[in-house]
CSV table of C-alpha atoms in Angstrom, one decimal:
chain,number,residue,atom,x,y,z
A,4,UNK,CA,-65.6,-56.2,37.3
A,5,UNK,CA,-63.0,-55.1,39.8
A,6,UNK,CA,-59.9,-52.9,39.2
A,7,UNK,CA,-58.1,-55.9,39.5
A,8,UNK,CA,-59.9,-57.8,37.1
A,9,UNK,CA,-60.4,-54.4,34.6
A,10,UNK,CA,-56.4,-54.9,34.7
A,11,UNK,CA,-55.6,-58.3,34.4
A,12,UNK,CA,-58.2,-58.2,30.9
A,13,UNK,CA,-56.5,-55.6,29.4
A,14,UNK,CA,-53.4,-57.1,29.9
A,15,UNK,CA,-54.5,-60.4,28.3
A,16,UNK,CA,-55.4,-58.5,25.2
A,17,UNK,CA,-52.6,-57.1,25.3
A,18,UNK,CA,-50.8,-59.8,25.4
A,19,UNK,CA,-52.2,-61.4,22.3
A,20,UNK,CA,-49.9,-59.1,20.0
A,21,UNK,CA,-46.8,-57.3,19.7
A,22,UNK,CA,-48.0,-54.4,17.7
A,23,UNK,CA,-51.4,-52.4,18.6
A,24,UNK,CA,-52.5,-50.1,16.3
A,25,UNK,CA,-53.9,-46.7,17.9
A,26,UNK,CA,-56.4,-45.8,15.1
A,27,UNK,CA,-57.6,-42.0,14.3
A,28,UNK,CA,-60.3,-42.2,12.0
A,29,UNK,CA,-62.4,-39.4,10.5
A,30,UNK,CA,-65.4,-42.0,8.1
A,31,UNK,CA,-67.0,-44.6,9.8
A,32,UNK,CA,-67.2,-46.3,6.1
A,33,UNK,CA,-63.3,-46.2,6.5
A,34,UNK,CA,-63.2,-48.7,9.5
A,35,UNK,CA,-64.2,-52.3,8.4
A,36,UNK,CA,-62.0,-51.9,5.0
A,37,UNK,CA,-59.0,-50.7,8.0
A,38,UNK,CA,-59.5,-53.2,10.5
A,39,UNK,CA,-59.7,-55.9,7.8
A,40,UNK,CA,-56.2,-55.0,5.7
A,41,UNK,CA,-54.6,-54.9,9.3
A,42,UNK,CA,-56.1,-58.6,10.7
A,43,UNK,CA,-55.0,-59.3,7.0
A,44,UNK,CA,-51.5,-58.8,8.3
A,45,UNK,CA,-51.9,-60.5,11.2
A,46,UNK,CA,-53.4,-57.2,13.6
A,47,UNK,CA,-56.1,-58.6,15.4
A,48,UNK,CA,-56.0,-56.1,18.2
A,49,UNK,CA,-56.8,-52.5,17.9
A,50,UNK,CA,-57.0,-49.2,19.6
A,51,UNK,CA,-60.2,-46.3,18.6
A,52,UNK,CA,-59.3,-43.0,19.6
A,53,UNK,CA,-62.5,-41.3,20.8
A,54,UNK,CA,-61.0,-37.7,19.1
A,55,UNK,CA,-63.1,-37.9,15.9
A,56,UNK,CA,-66.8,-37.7,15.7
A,57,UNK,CA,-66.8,-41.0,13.9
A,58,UNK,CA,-65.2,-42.7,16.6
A,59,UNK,CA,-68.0,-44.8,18.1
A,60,UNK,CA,-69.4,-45.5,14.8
A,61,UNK,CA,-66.2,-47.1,13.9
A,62,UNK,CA,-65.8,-49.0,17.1
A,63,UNK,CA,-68.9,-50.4,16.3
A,64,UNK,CA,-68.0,-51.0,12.5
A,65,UNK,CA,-65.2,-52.8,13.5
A,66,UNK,CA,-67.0,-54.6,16.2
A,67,UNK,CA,-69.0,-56.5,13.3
A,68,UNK,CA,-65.6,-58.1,12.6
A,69,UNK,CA,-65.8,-61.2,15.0
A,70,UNK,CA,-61.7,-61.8,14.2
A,71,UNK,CA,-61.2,-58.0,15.8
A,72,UNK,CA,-60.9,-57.0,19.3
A,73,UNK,CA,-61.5,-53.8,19.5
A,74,UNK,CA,-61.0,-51.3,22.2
A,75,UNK,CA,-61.5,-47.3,23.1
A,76,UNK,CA,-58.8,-45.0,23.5
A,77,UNK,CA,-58.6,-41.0,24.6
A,78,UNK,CA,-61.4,-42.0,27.1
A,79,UNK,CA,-61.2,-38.9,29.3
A,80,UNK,CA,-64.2,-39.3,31.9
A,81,UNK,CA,-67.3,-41.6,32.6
A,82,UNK,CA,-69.5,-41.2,30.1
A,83,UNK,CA,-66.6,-41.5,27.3
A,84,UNK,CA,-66.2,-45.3,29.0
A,85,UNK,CA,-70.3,-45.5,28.7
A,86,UNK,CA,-70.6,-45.0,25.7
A,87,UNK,CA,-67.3,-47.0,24.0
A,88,UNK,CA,-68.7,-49.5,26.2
A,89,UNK,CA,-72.4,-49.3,23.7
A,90,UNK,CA,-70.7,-49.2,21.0
């Protein structure tokens, strides 16, 4: 995927809300109860900050929720973007 196309997918998603919550969460057993009271709202789009330990075990929580896009946030070099992008 090019820059371009990197851009004009984020911006898509983006586009799919008007709110985007920018999540900070500490339990990975926290995220799936979250994610779901949110899309329960109508917040089907969310942001994982990578400054927790659990963060990448709560992307992937979340991820199990086929109603939830979910993306990475506080991605500060390569490997951060390697491994939101396993989770």
């Amino acid at each position: 995927m090019t820059p371009q196309e990197s851009s004009n997918a984020a911006y898509e998603i983006c586009s799919l809300v008007k709110v985007m919550p920018v999540l900070v969460i500490e339990k990975a057993e926290d995220a799936l109860p979250l994610a779901e009271a949110l899309l329960s709202g109508g917040i089907n789009v969310l942001e994982v900050t990578l400054r927790t330990v659990a963060a990448l075990d709560v992307i992937k929580e979340i991820s199990n929720n086929e109603n939830v896009i979910v993306g990475a946030g506080t991605i500060l070099n390569a490997d951060d973007v390697k491994r939101a992008k396993d989770a």
